[in-house]
XYZ file of C-alpha atoms in Angstrom:
294
model
C -7.937 17.300 9.544
C -7.851 14.034 7.586
C -6.412 11.085 9.466
C -3.717 10.717 6.806
C -2.738 14.355 7.342
C -2.666 13.769 11.102
C -0.238 10.907 10.508
C 1.945 13.109 8.290
C 2.085 15.724 11.044
C 3.142 13.094 13.587
C 5.910 11.883 11.269
C 7.222 15.433 10.987
C 7.260 16.004 14.727
C 10.303 15.209 16.881
C 10.434 11.858 18.633
C 8.891 8.451 18.112
C 5.196 7.571 18.149
C 3.848 4.243 19.439
C 0.964 2.395 17.800
C -0.328 -0.618 19.767
C -1.944 -3.341 17.682
C -5.728 -3.606 17.392
C -7.789 -6.292 15.710
C -11.377 -5.106 16.293
C -13.411 -2.081 17.353
C -12.980 -2.893 21.042
C -9.188 -2.884 20.982
C -9.040 0.163 18.690
C -11.209 2.232 21.050
C -9.290 1.132 24.124
C -6.002 2.190 22.485
C -7.393 5.646 21.743
C -8.836 5.984 25.250
C -5.432 5.086 26.686
C -4.014 8.191 25.018
C -1.957 6.727 22.189
C -1.740 8.891 19.043
C -2.007 5.994 16.570
C -3.647 2.604 16.129
C -2.049 -0.228 14.169
C -4.245 -2.919 12.617
C -2.370 -6.168 13.039
C -2.674 -8.754 10.311
C -1.842 -11.517 12.781
C -4.567 -10.283 15.124
C -7.056 -9.971 12.299
C -6.246 -13.537 11.246
C -6.694 -14.750 14.817
C -10.005 -12.894 15.154
C -11.248 -14.917 12.174
C -9.924 -18.167 13.615
C -6.710 -18.521 11.571
C -2.948 -18.363 12.172
C -0.898 -15.654 10.458
C -0.152 -17.822 7.414
C -1.440 -15.580 4.622
C -4.923 -17.092 4.754
C -6.803 -13.780 4.991
C -7.943 -12.065 1.798
C -7.651 -8.400 0.889
C -11.415 -8.029 1.275
C -11.332 -9.384 4.825
C -8.397 -7.149 5.770
C -9.932 -4.038 4.232
C -13.315 -4.595 5.867
C -11.710 -5.024 9.277
C -9.611 -1.908 8.724
C -12.815 -0.014 7.981
C -14.290 -1.111 11.324
C -11.203 0.065 13.185
C -10.960 3.363 11.296
C -14.572 4.336 12.016
C -14.196 3.348 15.678
C -11.531 5.957 16.479
C -10.646 9.553 15.698
C -6.878 8.986 15.578
C -4.932 7.724 12.527
C -4.952 4.021 11.698
C -1.990 2.285 10.069
C -2.847 -1.112 8.599
C -0.966 -4.203 7.580
C -1.556 -4.753 3.858
C 0.543 -7.922 3.591
C 2.134 -8.304 0.140
C -0.399 -6.068 -1.597
C -2.321 -9.232 -2.534
C -0.767 -9.886 -5.919
C 0.902 -7.885 -8.665
C 0.853 -4.168 -9.379
C -2.836 -4.256 -10.298
C -3.763 -5.839 -6.973
C -1.574 -3.369 -5.096
C -3.299 -0.483 -6.864
C -6.699 -1.763 -5.854
C -5.532 -2.433 -2.286
C -4.352 1.161 -1.851
C -7.666 2.484 -3.169
C -9.679 0.170 -0.924
C -7.768 0.996 2.256
C -7.900 4.715 1.419
C -11.658 4.583 0.920
C -12.109 3.113 4.432
C -10.403 6.057 6.125
C -7.093 4.301 6.798
C -4.150 6.732 7.135
C -1.410 4.443 5.842
C -0.440 0.855 5.035
C 2.673 -1.256 4.833
C 3.480 -3.566 1.930
C 6.146 -6.255 2.167
C 8.424 -8.216 -0.136
C 7.390 -11.735 0.852
C 6.111 -14.046 -1.847
C 2.477 -15.073 -1.474
C 1.244 -16.740 0.645
C 3.140 -14.745 3.225
C 3.542 -15.597 6.891
C 4.312 -13.818 10.146
C 7.602 -11.958 9.841
C 8.979 -13.670 12.951
C 8.420 -17.207 11.647
C 10.940 -19.267 9.698
C 10.420 -20.375 6.113
C 9.579 -17.044 4.471
C 10.045 -16.686 0.705
C 11.193 -13.327 -0.642
C 10.346 -11.710 -3.963
C 13.066 -10.399 -6.307
C 13.952 -6.775 -5.585
C 12.649 -5.394 -8.878
C 9.263 -7.027 -8.416
C 9.030 -5.591 -4.917
C 9.970 -2.114 -6.115
C 7.415 -2.265 -8.911
C 4.715 -2.793 -6.281
C 5.999 0.116 -4.183
C 5.879 2.357 -7.275
C 2.356 1.185 -8.045
C 1.252 1.801 -4.443
C 2.598 5.343 -4.450
C 0.994 6.121 -7.806
C -2.380 4.691 -6.721
C -2.923 7.265 -3.980
C -5.740 9.729 -4.524
C -4.844 11.345 -1.204
C -1.245 12.594 -1.361
C -1.008 12.347 2.435
C -1.810 8.613 2.491
C 1.353 6.998 3.899
C 3.095 4.094 2.146
C 5.376 2.070 4.422
C 7.807 -0.260 2.659
C 8.483 -3.420 4.637
C 11.214 -5.910 3.848
C 11.316 -9.398 5.381
C 14.567 -10.435 3.741
C 16.790 -10.248 6.851
C 16.346 -13.938 7.750
C 17.173 -15.433 4.357
C 19.254 -12.783 2.584
C 21.027 -10.990 5.409
C 20.956 -7.597 7.074
C 22.903 -5.789 4.347
C 20.330 -6.730 1.725
C 17.575 -5.527 4.033
C 19.191 -2.084 4.230
C 19.611 -2.003 0.442
C 15.939 -2.870 -0.074
C 14.729 -0.318 2.455
C 16.683 2.482 0.806
C 15.613 1.384 -2.666
C 11.953 1.470 -1.642
C 12.335 4.959 -0.192
C 13.947 6.111 -3.425
C 10.876 4.827 -5.302
C 8.524 7.002 -3.247
C 7.791 5.091 -0.030
C 7.387 7.358 2.995
C 8.664 5.079 5.770
C 10.994 2.060 5.854
C 10.228 -1.065 7.884
C 12.976 -3.679 8.195
C 11.277 -6.669 9.771
C 12.924 -8.821 12.449
C 16.445 -7.451 12.959
C 18.195 -10.074 15.051
C 20.671 -8.202 17.239
C 20.646 -4.962 19.177
C 23.436 -3.727 16.901
C 21.185 -4.235 13.879
C 18.283 -2.493 15.602
C 20.488 0.511 16.367
C 22.032 0.723 12.912
C 18.762 0.804 10.946
C 17.949 4.491 11.572
C 21.615 5.332 10.948
C 21.829 3.570 7.583
C 18.327 3.924 6.183
C 17.780 7.233 4.416
C 14.326 8.080 5.720
C 11.900 7.562 8.613
C 12.043 4.084 10.141
C 9.472 1.850 11.835
C 10.339 -0.714 14.512
C 8.141 -3.780 15.046
C 8.005 -5.119 18.608
C 6.923 -8.780 18.669
C 6.910 -10.497 22.048
C 8.998 -13.674 21.856
C 10.053 -12.878 18.293
C 13.435 -12.641 16.605
C 14.129 -9.006 17.569
C 15.752 -8.416 20.989
C 13.642 -6.900 23.758
C 14.157 -3.136 23.796
C 12.946 -0.245 25.907
C 10.960 1.977 23.553
C 12.679 5.035 25.016
C 15.959 3.611 23.729
C 14.398 2.991 20.303
C 13.365 6.637 20.214
C 16.917 7.722 21.061
C 18.165 5.552 18.180
C 16.071 7.638 15.797
C 12.981 5.542 15.044
C 9.841 7.507 14.120
C 7.251 4.771 14.637
C 6.985 1.662 16.798
C 4.194 -0.859 16.397
C 3.183 -3.474 18.980
C 1.004 -5.850 16.941
C 0.362 -8.581 19.491
C 0.406 -6.762 22.810
C -3.378 -6.646 23.301
C -4.123 -9.962 21.593
C -1.727 -11.810 23.876
C -3.020 -9.991 26.941
C -6.602 -10.784 25.951
C -5.953 -14.488 25.385
C -4.183 -14.724 28.740
C -7.093 -12.933 30.466
C -9.667 -15.120 28.698
C -7.873 -18.278 29.831
C -7.718 -17.055 33.435
C -11.397 -16.061 33.594
C -12.620 -19.297 32.040
C -10.469 -21.410 34.341
C -11.888 -19.467 37.305
C -15.464 -20.023 36.140
C -14.810 -23.742 35.674
C -13.272 -24.036 39.122
C -15.534 -21.721 41.136
C -18.802 -21.805 39.174
C -18.919 -18.025 39.654
C -17.975 -15.053 37.511
C -14.894 -13.420 39.079
C -15.958 -10.630 41.441
C -13.939 -7.926 39.697
C -16.122 -8.343 36.599
C -19.224 -7.445 38.623
C -17.999 -4.010 39.683
C -19.432 -2.043 36.752
C -22.934 -2.017 35.304
C -23.670 -2.919 31.681
C -24.266 0.764 30.914
C -20.890 1.710 32.409
C -19.271 -0.889 30.182
C -21.121 0.429 27.119
C -19.893 3.952 27.872
C -16.435 2.827 26.768
C -17.936 2.337 23.312
C -19.933 5.520 22.855
C -23.141 4.874 24.814
C -23.404 8.505 25.948
C -23.337 9.763 22.362
C -26.056 7.335 21.293
C -28.138 8.132 24.382
C -27.983 11.814 23.467
C -29.204 11.112 19.921
C -32.095 9.035 21.252
C -33.062 11.735 23.755
C -32.890 14.460 21.115
C -35.116 12.772 18.547
C -37.412 10.466 20.535
C -41.139 11.112 20.080
C -43.187 11.855 23.199
C -41.673 11.436 26.647
C -37.949 11.992 26.665
C -36.230 8.773 27.726
C -33.812 8.780 30.623
C -30.485 6.997 30.665
C -32.035 4.296 32.860
C -34.797 3.739 30.287
C -32.238 3.519 27.514
């Protein structure tokens, strides 16, 4: 089954599905191995992996190429951040085609003016509603795969208020979007009312330290959300772990003992070493290599 079709099936099933954020092949594979049904490619994480803050500095080409790496690294559906669609309706059309061609199952497009910035930062500029809706229409029409999922994100809560965010979410759904994503609701009451007032499936974005209150994902599911994304959960954990390991090396002049408990080959098994070993053994000329030789 196509990954986009897998995502459609998940959206039709009861309950809410969680997609932790990945920014490279390592994090994507680890998410799948942990048993999650979806991977989310974080734009903030992709920016950080290239050495930039989430200030709209990453191009469509860079985002699409990274999405392709993540999509080929896993067998579960990948949802990707597609920022503002990278321009007008023509750019949005190309973006949909490019993400589709990389095996991505769905994308979200937002109503920030370019250059956009993280949805939990201040100072965002919002496009007029009609311009935003024209891009949603273009995105839906650009699909060659009818199962490819278009998620309509609105960032207008901070500057235009919660009521306008609900209006925009419903308007985008009426133009053909499959899922609504109201970014950065600011109170628990707002979080709870989104699935009640939005006339279609809803996505909740969990950003540690952001503008949205901390919520147990089981409660979000009870509220009626269909998807929850955790863009920064692995990036933040990784940075914290990197800092701790490097401080230990500086202080002790030794690699921490827990990092010595698995062999290189055991580490590579997390990333498909057994599959590649089998290919080598099947086609090698002459003496069949053993795992140790490989």
